[in-house]
The first five atom37 places (N, CA, C, CB, O) and aatype in JSON, in Angstrom:
{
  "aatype": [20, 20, 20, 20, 20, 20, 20, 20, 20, 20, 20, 20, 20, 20, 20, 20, 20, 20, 20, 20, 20, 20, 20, 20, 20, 20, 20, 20, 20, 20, 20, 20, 20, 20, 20, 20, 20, 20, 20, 20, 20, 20, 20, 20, 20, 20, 20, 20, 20, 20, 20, 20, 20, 20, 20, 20, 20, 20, 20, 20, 20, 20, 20, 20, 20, 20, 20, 20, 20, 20, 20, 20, 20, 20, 20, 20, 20, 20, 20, 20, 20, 20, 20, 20, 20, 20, 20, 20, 20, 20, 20, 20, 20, 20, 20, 20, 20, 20, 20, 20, 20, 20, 20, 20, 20],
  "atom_mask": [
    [1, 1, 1, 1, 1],
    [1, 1, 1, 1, 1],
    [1, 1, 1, 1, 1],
    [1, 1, 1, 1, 1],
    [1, 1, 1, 1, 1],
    [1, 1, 1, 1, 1],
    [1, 1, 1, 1, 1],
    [1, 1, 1, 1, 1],
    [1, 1, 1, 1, 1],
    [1, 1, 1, 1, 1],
    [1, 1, 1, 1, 1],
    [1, 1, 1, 1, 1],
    [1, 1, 1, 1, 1],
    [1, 1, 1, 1, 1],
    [1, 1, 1, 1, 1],
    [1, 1, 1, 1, 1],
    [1, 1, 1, 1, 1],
    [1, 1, 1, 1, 1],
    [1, 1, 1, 1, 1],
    [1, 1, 1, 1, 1],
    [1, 1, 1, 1, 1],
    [1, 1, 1, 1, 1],
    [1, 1, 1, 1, 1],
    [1, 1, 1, 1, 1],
    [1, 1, 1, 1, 1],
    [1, 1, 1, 1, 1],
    [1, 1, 1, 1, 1],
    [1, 1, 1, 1, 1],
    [1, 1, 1, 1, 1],
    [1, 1, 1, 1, 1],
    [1, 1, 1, 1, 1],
    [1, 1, 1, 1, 1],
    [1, 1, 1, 1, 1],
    [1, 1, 1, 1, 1],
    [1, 1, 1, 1, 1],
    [1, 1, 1, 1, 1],
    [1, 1, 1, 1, 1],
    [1, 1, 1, 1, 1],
    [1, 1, 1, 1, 1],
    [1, 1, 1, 1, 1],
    [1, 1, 1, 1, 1],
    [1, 1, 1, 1, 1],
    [1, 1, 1, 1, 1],
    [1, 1, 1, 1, 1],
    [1, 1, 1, 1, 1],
    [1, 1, 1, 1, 1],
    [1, 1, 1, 1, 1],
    [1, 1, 1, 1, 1],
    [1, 1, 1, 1, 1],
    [1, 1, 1, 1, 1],
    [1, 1, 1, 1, 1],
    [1, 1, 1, 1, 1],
    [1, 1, 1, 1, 1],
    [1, 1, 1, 1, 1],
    [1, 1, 1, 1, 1],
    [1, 1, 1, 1, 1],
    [1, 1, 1, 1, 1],
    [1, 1, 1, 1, 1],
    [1, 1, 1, 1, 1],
    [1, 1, 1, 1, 1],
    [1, 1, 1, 1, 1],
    [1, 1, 1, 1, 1],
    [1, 1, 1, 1, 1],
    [1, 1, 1, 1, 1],
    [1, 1, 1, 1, 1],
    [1, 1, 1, 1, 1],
    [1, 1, 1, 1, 1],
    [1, 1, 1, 1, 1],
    [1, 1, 1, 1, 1],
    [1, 1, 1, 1, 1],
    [1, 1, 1, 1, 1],
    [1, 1, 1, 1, 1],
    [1, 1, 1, 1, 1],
    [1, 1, 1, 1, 1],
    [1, 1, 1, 1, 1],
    [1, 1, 1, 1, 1],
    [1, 1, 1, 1, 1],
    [1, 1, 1, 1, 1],
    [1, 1, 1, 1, 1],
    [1, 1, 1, 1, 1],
    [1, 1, 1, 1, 1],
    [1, 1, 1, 1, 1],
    [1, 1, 1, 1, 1],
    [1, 1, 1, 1, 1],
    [1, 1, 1, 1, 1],
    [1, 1, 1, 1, 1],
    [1, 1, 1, 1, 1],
    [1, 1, 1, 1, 1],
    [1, 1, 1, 1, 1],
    [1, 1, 1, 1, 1],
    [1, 1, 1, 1, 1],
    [1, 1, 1, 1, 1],
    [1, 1, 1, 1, 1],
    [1, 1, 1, 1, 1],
    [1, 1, 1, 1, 1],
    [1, 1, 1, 1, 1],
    [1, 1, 1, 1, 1],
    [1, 1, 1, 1, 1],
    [1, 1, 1, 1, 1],
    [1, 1, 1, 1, 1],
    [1, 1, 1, 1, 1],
    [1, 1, 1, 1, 1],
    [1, 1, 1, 1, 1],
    [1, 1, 1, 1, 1],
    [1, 1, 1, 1, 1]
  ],
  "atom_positions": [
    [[73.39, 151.31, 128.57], [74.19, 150.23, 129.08], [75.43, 150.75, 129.74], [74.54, 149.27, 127.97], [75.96, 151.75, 129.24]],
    [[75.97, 150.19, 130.79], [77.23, 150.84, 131.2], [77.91, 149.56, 131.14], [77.3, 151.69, 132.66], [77.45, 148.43, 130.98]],
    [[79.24, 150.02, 131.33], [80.46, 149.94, 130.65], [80.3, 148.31, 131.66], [81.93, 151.44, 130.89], [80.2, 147.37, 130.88]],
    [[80.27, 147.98, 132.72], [80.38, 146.85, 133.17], [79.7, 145.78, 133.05], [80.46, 146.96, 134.01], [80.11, 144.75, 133.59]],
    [[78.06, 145.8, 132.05], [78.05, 144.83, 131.49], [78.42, 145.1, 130.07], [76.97, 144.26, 131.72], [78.24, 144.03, 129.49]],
    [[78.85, 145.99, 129.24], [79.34, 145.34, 127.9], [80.9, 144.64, 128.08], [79.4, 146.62, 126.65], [81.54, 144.16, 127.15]],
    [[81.18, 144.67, 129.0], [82.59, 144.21, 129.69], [82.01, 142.36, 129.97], [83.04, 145.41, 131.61], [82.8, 141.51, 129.57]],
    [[81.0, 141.97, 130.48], [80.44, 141.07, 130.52], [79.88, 140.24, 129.26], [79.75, 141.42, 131.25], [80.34, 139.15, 128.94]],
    [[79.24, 140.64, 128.85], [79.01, 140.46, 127.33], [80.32, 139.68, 126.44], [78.78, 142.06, 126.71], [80.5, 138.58, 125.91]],
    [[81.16, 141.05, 126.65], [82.76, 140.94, 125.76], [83.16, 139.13, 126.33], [84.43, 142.59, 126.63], [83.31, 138.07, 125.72]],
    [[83.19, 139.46, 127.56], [84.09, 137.92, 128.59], [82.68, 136.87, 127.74], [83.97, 138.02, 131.45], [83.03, 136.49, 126.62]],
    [[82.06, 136.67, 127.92], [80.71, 135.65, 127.08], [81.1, 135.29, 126.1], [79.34, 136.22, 126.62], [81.22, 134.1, 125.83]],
    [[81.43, 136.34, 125.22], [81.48, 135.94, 123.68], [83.05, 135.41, 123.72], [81.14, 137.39, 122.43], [83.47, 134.73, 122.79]],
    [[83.64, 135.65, 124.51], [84.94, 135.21, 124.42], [85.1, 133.99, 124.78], [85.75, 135.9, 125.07], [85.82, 133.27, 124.08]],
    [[84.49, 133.49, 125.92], [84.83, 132.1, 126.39], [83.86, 131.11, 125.58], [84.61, 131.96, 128.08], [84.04, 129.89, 125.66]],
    [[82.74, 131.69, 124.71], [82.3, 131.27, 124.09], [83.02, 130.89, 122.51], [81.41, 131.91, 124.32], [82.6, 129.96, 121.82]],
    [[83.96, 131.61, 122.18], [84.81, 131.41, 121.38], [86.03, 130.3, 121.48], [85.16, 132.52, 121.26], [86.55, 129.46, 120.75]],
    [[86.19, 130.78, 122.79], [87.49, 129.97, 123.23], [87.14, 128.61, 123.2], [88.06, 130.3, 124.71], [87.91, 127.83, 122.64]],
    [[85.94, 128.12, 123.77], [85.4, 127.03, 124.04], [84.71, 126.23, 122.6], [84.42, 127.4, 125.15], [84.42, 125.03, 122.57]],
    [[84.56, 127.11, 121.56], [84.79, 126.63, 120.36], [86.11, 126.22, 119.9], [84.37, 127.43, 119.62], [86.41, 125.14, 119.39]],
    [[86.85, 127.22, 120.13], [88.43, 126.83, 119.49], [88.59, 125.74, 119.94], [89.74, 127.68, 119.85], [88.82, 124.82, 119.15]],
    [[88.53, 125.5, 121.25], [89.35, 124.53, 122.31], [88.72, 123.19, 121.91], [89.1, 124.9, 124.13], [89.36, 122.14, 122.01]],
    [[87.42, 123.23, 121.45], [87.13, 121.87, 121.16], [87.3, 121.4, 119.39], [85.55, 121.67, 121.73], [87.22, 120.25, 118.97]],
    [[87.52, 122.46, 118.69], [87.82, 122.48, 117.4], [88.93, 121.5, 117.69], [88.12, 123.91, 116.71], [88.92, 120.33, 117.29]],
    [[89.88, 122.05, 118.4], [91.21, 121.43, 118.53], [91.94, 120.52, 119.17], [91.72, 122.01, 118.71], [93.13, 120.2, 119.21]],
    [[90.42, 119.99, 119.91], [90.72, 118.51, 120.39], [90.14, 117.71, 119.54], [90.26, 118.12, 121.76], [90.64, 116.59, 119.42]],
    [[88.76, 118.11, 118.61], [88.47, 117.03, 117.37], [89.68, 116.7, 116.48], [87.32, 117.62, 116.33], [90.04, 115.56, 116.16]],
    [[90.39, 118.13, 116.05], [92.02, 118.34, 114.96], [93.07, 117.08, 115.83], [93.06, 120.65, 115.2], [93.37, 116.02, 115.28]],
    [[93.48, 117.41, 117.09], [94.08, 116.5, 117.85], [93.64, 114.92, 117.5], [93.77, 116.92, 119.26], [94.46, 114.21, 116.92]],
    [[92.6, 114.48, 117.79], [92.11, 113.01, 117.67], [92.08, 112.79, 116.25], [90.64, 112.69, 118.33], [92.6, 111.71, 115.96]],
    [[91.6, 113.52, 115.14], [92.16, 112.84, 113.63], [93.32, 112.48, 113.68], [92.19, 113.68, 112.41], [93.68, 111.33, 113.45]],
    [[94.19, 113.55, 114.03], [95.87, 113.77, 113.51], [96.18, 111.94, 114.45], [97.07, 115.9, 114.53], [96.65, 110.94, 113.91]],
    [[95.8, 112.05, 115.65], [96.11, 110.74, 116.28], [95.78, 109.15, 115.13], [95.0, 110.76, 117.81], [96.46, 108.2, 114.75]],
    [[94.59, 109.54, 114.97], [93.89, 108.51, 114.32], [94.61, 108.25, 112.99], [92.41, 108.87, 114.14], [94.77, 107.11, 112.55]],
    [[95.08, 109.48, 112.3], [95.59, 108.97, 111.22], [97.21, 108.33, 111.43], [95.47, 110.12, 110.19], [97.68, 107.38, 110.81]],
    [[97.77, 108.98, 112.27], [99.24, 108.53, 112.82], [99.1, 107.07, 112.99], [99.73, 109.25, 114.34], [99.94, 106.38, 112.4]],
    [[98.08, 106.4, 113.77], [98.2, 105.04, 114.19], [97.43, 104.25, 112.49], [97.13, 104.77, 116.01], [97.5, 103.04, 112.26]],
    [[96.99, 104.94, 111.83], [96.4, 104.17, 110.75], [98.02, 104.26, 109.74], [94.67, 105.04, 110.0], [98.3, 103.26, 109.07]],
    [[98.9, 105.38, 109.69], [99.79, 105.26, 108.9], [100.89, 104.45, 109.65], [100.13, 106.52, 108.38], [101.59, 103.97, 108.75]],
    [[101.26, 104.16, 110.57], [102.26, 103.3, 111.62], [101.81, 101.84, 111.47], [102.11, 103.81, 113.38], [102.6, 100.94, 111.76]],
    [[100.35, 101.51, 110.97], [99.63, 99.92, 110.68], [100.51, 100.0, 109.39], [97.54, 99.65, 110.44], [101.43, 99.2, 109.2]],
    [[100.12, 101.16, 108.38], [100.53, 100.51, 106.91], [101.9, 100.25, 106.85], [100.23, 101.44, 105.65], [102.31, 99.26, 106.26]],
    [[102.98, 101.41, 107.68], [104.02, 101.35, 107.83], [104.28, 99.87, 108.22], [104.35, 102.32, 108.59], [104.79, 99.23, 107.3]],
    [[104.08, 99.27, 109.2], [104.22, 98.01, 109.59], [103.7, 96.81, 108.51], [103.53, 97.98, 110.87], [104.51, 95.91, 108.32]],
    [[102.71, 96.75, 107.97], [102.3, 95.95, 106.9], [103.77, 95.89, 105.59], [100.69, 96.77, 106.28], [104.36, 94.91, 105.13]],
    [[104.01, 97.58, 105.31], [104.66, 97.69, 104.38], [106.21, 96.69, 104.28], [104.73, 99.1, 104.37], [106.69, 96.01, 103.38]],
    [[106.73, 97.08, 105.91], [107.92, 96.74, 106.26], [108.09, 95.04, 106.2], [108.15, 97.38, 107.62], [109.04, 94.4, 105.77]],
    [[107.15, 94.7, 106.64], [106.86, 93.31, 106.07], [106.77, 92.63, 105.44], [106.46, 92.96, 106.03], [107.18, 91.47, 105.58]],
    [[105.98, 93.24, 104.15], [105.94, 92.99, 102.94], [107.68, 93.35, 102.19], [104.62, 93.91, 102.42], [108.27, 92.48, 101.55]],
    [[108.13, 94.39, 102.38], [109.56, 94.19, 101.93], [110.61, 93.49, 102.6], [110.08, 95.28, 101.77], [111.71, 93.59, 102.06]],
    [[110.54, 92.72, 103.75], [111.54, 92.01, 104.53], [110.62, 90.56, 103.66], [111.59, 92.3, 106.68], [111.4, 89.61, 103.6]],
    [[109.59, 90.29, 103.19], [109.3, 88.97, 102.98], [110.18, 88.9, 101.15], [107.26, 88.69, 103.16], [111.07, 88.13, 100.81]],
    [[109.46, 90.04, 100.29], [110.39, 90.32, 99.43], [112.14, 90.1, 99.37], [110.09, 91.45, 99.37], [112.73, 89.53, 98.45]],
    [[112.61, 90.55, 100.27], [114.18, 90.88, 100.24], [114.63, 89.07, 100.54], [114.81, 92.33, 101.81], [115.65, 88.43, 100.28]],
    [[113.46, 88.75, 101.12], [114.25, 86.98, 101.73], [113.98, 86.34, 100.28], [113.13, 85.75, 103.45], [114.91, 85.84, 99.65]],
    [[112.79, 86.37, 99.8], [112.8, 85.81, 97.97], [114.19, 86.18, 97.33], [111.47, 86.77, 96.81], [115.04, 85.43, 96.86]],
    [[114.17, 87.77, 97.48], [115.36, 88.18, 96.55], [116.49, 87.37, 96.88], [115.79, 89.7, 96.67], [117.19, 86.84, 96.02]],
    [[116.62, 87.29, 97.74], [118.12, 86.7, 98.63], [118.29, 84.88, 98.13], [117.78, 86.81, 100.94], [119.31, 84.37, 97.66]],
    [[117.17, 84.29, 98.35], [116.85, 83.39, 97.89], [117.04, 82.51, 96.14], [115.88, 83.74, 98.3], [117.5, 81.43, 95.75]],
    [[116.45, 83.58, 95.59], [116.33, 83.67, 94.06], [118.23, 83.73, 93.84], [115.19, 85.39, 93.4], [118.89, 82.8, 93.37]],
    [[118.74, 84.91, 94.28], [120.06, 85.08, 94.62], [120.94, 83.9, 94.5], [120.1, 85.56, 95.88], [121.79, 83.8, 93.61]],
    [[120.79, 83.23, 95.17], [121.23, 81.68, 95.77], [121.15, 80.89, 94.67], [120.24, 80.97, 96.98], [122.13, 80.24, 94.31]],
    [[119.85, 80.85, 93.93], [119.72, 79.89, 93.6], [120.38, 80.43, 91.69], [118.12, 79.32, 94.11], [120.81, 79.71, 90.79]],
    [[120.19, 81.83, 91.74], [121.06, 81.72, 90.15], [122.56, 81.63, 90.38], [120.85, 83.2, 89.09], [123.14, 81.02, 89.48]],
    [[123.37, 82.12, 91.44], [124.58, 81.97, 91.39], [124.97, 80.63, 91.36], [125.1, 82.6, 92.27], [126.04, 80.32, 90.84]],
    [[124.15, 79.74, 91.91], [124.4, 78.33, 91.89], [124.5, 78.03, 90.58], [123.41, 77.51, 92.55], [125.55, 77.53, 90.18]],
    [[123.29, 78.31, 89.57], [123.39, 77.92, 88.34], [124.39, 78.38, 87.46], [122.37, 78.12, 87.86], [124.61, 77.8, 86.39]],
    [[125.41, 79.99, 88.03], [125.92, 80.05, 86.91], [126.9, 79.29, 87.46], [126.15, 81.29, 86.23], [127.29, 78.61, 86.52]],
    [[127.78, 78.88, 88.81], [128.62, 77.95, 89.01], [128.56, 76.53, 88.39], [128.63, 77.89, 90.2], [129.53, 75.85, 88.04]],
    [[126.97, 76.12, 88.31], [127.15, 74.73, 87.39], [127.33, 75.16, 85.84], [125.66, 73.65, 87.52], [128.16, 74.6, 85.12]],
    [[126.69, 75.94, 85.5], [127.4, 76.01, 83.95], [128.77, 76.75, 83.78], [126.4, 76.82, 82.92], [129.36, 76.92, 82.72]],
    [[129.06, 77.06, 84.76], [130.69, 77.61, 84.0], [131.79, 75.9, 83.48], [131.94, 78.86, 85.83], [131.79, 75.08, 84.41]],
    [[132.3, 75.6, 82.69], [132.54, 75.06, 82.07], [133.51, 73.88, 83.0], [132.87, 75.87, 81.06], [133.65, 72.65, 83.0]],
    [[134.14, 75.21, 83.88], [134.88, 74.06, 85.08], [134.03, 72.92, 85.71], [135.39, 74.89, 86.48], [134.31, 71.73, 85.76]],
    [[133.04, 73.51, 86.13], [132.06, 72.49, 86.96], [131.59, 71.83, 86.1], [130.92, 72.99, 87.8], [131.96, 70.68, 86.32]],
    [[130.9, 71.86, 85.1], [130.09, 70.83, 84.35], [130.25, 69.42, 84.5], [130.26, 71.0, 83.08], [129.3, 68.65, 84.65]],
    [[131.75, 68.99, 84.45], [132.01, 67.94, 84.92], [131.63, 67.05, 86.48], [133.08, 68.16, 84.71], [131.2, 65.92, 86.71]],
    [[131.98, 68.05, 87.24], [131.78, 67.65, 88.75], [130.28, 67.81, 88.85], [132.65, 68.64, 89.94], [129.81, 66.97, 89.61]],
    [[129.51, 68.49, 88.41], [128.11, 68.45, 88.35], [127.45, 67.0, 87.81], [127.71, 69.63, 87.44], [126.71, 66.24, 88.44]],
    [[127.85, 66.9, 86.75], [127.03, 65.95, 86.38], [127.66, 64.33, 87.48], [127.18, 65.89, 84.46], [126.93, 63.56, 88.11]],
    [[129.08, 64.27, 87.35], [129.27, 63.39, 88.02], [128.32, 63.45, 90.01], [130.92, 63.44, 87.79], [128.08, 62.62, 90.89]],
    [[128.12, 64.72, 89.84], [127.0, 64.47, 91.5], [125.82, 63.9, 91.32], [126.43, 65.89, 92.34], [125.25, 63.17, 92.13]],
    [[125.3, 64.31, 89.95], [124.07, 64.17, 89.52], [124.09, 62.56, 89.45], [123.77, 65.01, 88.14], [123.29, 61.96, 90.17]],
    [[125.05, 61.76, 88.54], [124.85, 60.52, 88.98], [125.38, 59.9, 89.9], [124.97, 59.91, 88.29], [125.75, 58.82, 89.44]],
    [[125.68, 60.01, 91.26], [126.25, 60.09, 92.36], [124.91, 59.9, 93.04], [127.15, 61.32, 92.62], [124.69, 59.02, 93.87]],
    [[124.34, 60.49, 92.76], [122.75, 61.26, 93.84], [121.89, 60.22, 92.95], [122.07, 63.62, 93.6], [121.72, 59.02, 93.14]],
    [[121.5, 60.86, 92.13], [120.35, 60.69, 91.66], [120.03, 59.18, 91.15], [120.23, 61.67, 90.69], [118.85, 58.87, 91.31]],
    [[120.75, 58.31, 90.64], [121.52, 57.05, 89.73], [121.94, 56.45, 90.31], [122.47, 57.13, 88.85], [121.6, 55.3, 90.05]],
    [[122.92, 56.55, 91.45], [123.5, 55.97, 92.3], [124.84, 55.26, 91.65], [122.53, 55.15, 92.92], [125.49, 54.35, 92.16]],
    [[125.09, 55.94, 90.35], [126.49, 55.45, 90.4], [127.78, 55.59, 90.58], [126.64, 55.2, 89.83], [128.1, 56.73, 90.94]],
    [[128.98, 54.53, 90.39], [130.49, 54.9, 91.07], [131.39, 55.01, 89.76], [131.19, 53.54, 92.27], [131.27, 54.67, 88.58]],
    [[132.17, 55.52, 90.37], [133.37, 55.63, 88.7], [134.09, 54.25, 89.22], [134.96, 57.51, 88.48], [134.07, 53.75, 90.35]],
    [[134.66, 53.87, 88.16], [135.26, 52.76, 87.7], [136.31, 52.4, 88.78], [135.83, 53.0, 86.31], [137.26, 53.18, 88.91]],
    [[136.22, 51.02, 89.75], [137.35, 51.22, 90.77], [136.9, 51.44, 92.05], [138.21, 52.33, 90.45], [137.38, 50.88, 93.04]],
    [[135.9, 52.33, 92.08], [135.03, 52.54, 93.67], [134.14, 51.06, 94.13], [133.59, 54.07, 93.48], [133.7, 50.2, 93.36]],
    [[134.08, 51.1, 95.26], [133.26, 50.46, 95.97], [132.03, 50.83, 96.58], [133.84, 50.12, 96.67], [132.21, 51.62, 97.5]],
    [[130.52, 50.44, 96.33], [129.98, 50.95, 97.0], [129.23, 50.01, 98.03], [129.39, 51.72, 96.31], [129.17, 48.79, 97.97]],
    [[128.62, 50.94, 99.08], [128.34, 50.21, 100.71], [126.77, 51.06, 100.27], [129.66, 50.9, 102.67], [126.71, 52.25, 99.97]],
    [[125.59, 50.13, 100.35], [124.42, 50.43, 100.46], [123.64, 49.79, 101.88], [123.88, 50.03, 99.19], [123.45, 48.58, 101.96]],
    [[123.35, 50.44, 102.63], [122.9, 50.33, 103.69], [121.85, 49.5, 103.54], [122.69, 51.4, 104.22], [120.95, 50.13, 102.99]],
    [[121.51, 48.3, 103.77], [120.09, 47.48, 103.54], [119.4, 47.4, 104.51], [120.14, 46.15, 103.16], [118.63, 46.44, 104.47]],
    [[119.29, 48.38, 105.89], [118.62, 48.26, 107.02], [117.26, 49.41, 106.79], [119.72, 48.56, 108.34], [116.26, 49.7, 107.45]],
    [[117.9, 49.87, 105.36], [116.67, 51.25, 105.12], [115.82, 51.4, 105.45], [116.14, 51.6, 104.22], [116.77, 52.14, 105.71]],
    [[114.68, 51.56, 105.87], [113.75, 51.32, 105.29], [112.78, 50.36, 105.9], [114.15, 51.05, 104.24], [111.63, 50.28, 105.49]],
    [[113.42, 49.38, 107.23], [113.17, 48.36, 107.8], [112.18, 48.96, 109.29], [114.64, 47.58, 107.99], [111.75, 48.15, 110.11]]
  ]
}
């Protein structure tokens, strides 16, 4: 054999290699893609799920500070007097009340 085809040979097995690598590493490329856009979905699911969370929290929030303002001992009074204000419809002693009788009509 002379030297200019094992020189040929050599270039064969090489681009034959290369052309393995090269596609090794466009299959490696398209997972790595595939998993990026599958972790950027959960990411997005996730972020969602804690912005829907944080509005409960915020919510829940609201609604105990309210309660400890009606039981602190100051309010109790003005509370209940809303409660029958609202709910009962009644006046303290001395008030007048104006009931709209078109309600409903």
């Amino acid at each position: 054999m002379s030297d200019s085809e094992n020189i040929k040979k050599k270039r064969k097995k090489k681009r034959a290699t290369s052309r393995f690598v090269n596609a090794l590493m466009i299959v490696a490329a398209i997972v790595l893609l595939a998993n990026f856009f599958s972790l950027c979905g959960q990411l997005k699911e996730k972020k969602e799920k804690y912005d829907a969370l944080e509005q409960m929290y915020q919510e829940e929030l609201l609604i105990k500070n309210e309660y400890e303002y009606l039981l602190d001992d100051k309010n109790r009074l003005e509370y209940i007097e809303r409660i029958a204000r609202e709910k009962y419809g009644y006046v303290a002693p001395g008030e007048r009340a104006f009931y709209d009788s078109s309600y409903g009509k």
